[in-house]
Short mmCIF file of C-alpha atoms in Angstrom, two decimals:
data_model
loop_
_atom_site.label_atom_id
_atom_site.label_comp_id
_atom_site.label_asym_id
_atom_site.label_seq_id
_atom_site.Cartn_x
_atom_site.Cartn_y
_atom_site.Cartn_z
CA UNK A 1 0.00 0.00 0.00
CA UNK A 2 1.41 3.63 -0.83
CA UNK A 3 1.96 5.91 1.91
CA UNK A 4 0.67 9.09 1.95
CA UNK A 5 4.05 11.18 0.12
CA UNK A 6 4.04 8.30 -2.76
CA UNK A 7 0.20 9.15 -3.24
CA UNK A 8 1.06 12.34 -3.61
CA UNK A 9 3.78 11.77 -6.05
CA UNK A 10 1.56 9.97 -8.06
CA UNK A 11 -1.34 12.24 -9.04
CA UNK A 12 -0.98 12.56 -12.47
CA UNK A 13 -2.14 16.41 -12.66
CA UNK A 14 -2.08 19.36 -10.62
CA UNK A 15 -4.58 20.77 -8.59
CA UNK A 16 -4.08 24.30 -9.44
CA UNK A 17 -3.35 25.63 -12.59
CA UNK A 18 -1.77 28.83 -13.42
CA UNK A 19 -1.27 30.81 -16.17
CA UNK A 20 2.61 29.48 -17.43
CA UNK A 21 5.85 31.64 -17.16
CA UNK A 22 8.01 32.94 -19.62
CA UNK A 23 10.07 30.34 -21.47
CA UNK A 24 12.91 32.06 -23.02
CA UNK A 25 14.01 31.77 -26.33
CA UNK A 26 17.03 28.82 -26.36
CA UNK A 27 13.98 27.21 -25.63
CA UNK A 28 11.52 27.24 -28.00
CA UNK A 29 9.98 23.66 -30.10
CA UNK A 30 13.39 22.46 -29.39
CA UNK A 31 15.67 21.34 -25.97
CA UNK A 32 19.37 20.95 -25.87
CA UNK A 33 19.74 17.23 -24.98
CA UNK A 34 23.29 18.04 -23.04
CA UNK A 35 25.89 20.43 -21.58
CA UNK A 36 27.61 21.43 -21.14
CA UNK A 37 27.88 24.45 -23.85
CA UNK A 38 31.00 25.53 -25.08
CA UNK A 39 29.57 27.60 -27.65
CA UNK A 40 27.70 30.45 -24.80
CA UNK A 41 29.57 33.57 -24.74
CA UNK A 42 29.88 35.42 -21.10
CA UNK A 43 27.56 38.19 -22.65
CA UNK A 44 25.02 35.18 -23.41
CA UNK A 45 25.11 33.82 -19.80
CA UNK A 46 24.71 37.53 -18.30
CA UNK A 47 22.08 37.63 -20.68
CA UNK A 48 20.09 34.53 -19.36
CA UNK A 49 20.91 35.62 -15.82
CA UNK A 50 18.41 38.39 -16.49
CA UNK A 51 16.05 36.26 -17.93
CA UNK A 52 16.51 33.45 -14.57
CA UNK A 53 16.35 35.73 -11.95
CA UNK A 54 12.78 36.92 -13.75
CA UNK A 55 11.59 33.90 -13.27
CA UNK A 56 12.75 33.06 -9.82
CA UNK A 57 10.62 36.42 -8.47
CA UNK A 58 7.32 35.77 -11.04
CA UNK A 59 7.61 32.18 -9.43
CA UNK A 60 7.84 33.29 -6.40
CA UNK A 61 5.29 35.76 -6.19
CA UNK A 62 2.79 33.34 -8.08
CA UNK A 63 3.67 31.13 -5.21
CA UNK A 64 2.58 33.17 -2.34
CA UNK A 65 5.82 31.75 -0.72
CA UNK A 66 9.53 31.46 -1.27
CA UNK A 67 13.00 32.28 -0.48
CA UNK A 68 13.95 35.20 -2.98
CA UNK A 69 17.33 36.22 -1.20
CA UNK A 70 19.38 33.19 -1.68
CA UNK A 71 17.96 32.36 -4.99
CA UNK A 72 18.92 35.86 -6.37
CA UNK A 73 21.95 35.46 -4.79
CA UNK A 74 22.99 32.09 -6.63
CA UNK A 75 22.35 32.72 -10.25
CA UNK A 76 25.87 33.37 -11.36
CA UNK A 77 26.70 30.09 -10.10
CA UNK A 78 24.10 27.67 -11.23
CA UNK A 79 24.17 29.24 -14.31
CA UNK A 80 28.20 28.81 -14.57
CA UNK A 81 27.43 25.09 -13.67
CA UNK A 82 24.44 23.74 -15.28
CA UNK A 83 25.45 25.56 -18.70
CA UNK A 84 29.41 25.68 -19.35
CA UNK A 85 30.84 22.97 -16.65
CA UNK A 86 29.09 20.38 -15.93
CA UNK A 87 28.11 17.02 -18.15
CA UNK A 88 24.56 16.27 -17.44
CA UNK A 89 21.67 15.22 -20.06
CA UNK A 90 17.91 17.05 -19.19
CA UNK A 91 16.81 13.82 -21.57
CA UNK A 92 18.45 11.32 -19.32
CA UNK A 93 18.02 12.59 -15.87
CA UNK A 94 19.95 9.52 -13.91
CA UNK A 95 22.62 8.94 -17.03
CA UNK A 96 25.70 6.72 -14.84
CA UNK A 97 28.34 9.59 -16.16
CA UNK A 98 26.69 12.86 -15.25
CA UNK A 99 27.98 15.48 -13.28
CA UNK A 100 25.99 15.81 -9.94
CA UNK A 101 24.76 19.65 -8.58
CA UNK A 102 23.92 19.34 -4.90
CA UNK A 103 21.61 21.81 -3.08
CA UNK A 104 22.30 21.84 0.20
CA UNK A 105 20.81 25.14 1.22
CA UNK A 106 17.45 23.49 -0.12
CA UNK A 107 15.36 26.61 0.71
CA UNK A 108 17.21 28.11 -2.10
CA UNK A 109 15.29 25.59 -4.72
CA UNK A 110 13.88 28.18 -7.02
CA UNK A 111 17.38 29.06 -8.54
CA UNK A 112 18.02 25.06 -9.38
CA UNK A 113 13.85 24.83 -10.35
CA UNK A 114 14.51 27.62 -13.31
CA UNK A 115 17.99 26.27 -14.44
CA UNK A 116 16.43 22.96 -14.71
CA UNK A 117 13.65 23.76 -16.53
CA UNK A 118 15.84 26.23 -18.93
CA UNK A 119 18.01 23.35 -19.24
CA UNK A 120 14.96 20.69 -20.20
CA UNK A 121 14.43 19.06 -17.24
CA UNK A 122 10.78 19.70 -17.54
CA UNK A 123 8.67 22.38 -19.38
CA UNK A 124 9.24 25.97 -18.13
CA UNK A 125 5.56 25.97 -17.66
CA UNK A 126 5.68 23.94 -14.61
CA UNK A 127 7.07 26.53 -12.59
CA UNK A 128 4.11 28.20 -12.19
CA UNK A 129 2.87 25.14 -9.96
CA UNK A 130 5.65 26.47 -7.62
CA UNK A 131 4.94 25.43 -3.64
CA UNK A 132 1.42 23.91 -5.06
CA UNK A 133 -0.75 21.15 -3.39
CA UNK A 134 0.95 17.77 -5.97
CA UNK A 135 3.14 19.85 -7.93
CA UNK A 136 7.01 18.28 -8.35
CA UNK A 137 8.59 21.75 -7.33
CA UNK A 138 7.96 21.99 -3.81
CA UNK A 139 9.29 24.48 -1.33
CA UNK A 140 12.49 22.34 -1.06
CA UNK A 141 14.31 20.28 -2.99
CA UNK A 142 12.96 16.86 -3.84
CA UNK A 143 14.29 14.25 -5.55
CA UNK A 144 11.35 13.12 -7.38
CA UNK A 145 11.84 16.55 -9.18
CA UNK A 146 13.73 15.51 -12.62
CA UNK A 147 17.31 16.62 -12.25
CA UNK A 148 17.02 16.89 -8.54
CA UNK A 149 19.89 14.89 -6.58
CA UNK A 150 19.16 15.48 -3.13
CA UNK A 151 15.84 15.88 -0.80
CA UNK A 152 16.70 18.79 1.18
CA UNK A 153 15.91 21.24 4.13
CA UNK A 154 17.67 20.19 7.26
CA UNK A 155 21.05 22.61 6.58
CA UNK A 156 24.46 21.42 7.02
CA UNK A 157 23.50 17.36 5.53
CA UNK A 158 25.05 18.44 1.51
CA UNK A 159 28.33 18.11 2.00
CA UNK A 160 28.19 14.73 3.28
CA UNK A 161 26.08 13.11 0.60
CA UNK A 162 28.21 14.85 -1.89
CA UNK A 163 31.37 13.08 -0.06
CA UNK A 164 29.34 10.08 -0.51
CA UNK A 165 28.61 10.84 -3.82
CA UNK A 166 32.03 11.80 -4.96
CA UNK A 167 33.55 8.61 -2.89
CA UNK A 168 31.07 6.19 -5.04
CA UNK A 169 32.05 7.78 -8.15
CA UNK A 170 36.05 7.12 -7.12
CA UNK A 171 35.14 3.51 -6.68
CA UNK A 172 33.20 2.82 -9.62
CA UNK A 173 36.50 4.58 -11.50
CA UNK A 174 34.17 7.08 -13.00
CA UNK A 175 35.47 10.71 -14.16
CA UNK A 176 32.45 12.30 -12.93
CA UNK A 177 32.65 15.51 -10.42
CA UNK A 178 30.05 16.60 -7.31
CA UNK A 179 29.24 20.45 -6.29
CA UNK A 180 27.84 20.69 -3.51
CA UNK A 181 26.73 24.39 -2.94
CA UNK A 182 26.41 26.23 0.51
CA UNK A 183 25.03 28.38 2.64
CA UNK A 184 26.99 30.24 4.61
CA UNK A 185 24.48 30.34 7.40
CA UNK A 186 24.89 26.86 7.09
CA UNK A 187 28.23 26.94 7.75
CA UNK A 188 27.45 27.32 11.51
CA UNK A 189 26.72 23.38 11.49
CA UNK A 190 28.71 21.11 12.73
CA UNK A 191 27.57 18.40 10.18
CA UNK A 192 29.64 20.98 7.36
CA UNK A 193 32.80 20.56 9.14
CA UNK A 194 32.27 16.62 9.83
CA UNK A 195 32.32 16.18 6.17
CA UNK A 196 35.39 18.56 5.50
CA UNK A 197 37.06 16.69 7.63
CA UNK A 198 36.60 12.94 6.04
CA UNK A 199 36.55 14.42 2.27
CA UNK A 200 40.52 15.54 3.17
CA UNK A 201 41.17 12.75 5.03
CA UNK A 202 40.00 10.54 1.90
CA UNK A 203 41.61 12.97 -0.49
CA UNK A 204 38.33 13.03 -2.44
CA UNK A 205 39.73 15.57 -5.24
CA UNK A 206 36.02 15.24 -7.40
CA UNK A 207 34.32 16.99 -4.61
CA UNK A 208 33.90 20.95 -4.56
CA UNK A 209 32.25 22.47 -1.93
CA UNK A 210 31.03 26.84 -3.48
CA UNK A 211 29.90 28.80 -0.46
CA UNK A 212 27.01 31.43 -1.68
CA UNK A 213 28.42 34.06 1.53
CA UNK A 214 25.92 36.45 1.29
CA UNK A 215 26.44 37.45 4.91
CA UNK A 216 23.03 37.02 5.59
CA UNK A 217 21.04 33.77 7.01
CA UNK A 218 17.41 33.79 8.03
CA UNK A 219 16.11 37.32 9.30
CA UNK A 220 19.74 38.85 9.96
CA UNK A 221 23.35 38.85 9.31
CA UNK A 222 25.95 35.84 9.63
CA UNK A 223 28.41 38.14 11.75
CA UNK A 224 25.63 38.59 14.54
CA UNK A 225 24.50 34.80 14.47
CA UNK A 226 27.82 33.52 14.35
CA UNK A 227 31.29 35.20 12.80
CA UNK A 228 32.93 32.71 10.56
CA UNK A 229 35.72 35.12 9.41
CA UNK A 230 38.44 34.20 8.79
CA UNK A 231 35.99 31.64 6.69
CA UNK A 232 38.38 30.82 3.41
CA UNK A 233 41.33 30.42 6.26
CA UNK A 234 39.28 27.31 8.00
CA UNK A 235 38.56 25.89 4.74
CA UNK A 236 42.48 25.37 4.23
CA UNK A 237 43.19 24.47 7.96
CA UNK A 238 41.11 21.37 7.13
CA UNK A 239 43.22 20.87 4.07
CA UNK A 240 41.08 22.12 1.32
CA UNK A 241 42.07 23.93 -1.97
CA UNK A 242 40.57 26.99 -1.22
CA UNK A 243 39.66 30.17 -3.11
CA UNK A 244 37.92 33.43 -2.81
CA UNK A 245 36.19 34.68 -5.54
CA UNK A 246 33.47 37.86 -6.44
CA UNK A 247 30.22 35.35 -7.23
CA UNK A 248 28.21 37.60 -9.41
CA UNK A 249 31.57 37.48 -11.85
CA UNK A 250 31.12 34.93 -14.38
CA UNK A 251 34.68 34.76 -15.56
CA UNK A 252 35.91 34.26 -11.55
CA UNK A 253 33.75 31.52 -11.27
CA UNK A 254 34.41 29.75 -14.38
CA UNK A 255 38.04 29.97 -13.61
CA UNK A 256 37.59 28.83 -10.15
CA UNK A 257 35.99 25.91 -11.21
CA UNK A 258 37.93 24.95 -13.90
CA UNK A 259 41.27 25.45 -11.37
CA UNK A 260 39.44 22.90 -9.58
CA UNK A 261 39.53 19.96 -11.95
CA UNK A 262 43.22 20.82 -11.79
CA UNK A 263 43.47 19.75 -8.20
CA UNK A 264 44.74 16.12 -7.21
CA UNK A 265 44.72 14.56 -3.85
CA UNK A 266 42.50 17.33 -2.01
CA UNK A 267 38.65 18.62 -2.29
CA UNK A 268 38.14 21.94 -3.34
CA UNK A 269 36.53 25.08 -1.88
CA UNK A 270 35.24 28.19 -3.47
CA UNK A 271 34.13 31.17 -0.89
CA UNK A 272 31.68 32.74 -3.67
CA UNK A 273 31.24 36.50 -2.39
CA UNK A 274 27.46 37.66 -3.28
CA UNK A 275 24.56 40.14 -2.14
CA UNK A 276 21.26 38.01 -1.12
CA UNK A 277 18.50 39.11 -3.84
CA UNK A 278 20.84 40.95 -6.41
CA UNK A 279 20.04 42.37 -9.17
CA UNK A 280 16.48 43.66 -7.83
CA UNK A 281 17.00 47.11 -5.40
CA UNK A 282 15.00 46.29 -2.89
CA UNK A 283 15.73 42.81 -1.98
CA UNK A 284 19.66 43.25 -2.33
CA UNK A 285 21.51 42.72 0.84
CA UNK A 286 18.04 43.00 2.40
CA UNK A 287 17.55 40.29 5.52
CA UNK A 288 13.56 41.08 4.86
CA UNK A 289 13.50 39.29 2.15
CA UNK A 290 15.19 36.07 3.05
CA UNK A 291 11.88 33.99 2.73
CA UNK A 292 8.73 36.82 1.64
CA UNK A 293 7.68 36.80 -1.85
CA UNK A 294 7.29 40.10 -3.35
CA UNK A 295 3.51 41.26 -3.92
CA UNK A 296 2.52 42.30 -7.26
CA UNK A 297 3.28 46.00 -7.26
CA UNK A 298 7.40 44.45 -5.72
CA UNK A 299 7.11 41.72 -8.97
CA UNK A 300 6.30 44.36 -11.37
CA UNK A 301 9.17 46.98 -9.64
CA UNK A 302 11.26 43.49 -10.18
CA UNK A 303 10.65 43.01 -13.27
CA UNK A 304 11.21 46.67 -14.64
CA UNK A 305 14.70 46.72 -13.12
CA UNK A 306 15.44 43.50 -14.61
CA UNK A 307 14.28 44.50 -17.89
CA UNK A 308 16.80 47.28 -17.42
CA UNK A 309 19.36 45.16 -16.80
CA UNK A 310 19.64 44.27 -21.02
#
């Protein structure tokens, strides 16, 4: 007999419908059956940025619910990942070779929700069922959500399924790689630190661990909860290849990530410097807006700055 989350799972429609979102214009009759892209310019990806991040707040807003801040604050990265580093096929969700993105700050799960579906994952339409009673794209991650690798929400548990992850991958003598993105709220866990430890320890040199610091986490600011300065410092003292980059700069974080295949013998860390809901005024570096989707007369402000952003 199912329980109760498989019956869920199961329904073959949902509930609510919703007029659909934009669906921009890579993707049009046609998907792009891998990545990643060699062929996308850095103009192209700030480009799409635009077009993500318009998404993430229409989503959000059509929602009634959300986490806008670290979303915002994430593009640059996902969009670096999913589109020009990592090998992954939106036809062939579970192919044995792919690259693996994990969320750990699962909150966060519109950003991954909009590269998926921009990637083919599942129509762009879909987002619009955002946080809805039987739609795939809950308020966390899920993996029953194509493209999905982790069921999230407790903070601090990523970095240890990526080690796991990244360990099986060693032993079955495939090339592939695990990111395992952060919060840096999150980085207040012990659980983080647990898993730094054993990934060094095992020299696990397919794992890379991006912290989104934002300096923000929940209703206030990092410093106040707890001050993890010097942050990139304790990365290394636990024997990690360890950068510092500006995480809005798509060039830094290609290079950082492509340094990182470079590495042998030791994981790799990138402290990804950001502002929580960038790119829209009044959500930037704003603890407000953490978890509060915008009301219409915010989405429309949203998307006219956006817009302006071309």
């Amino acid at each position: 007999m199912k329980n109760i989350t498989d019956q869920l799972w199961t329904r073959s429609e949902p509930t609510v419908i919703i007029p659909p979102l934009r669906r921009y214009s890579l993707l049009t009759n046609s998907v792009q059956t891998s990545f990643p892209d060699q062929s996308l310019s850095t103009d192209e990806l700030k480009s799409r940025a635009i077009d993500i991040r318009k998404d993430i707040v229409t989503m959000i807003a059509q929602g009634g619910s959300g986490h806008p801040g670290g979303s915002l604050s994430a593009v640059e990265i996902l969009s670096s990942l999913y589109f020009k580093v990592m090998n992954h096929d939106p036809q062939n969700p579970k192919w044995d070779l792919r690259d693996k993105f994990i969320l750990s700050k699962a909150h966060a799960c519109p950003v991954l929700y909009v590269h998926l579906a921009h990637c083919g994952y599942f129509p762009s339409a879909e987002l619009a069922t955002f946080r809805k009673i039987d739609s795939r794209l809950q308020g966390h991650a899920h993996i029953k959500t194509p493209g999905v690798e982790m069921s999230g929400g407790s903070l601090g548990q990523g970095l240890s399924f990526g080690l796991g992850s990244a360990l099986s991958a060693r032993l079955d003598k495939k090339e592939s790689r695990v990111y395992v993105l952060l919060g840096d709220g999150e980085c207040d866990e012990g659980q983080i630190w647990e898993a730094a430890m054993a990934a060094t320890h095992y020299n696990v040199d397919n794992l890379v661990a991006i912290v989104d610091r934002n300096g923000i986490q929940n209703d206030t600011w990092t410093k106040d909860v707890m001050n993890l300065e010097p942050l990139a410092d304790k990365w290394r003292a636990f024997g990690w290849n360890t950068v510092e980059i500006d995480g809005h700069d798509f060039t830094a974080i290609l290079s950082s990530l492509e340094e990182a295949k470079k590495v042998k013998g030791k994981p790799s860390a990138i402290i990804a410097s950001t502002f929580k809901g960038k790119g829209i005024s009044f959500m930037e570096n704003n603890p407000d807006f953490h978890g509060k989707a915008p009301n219409q007369e915010q989405l429309q402000q949203a998307l006219s700055e956006l817009d302006n952003l071309k």
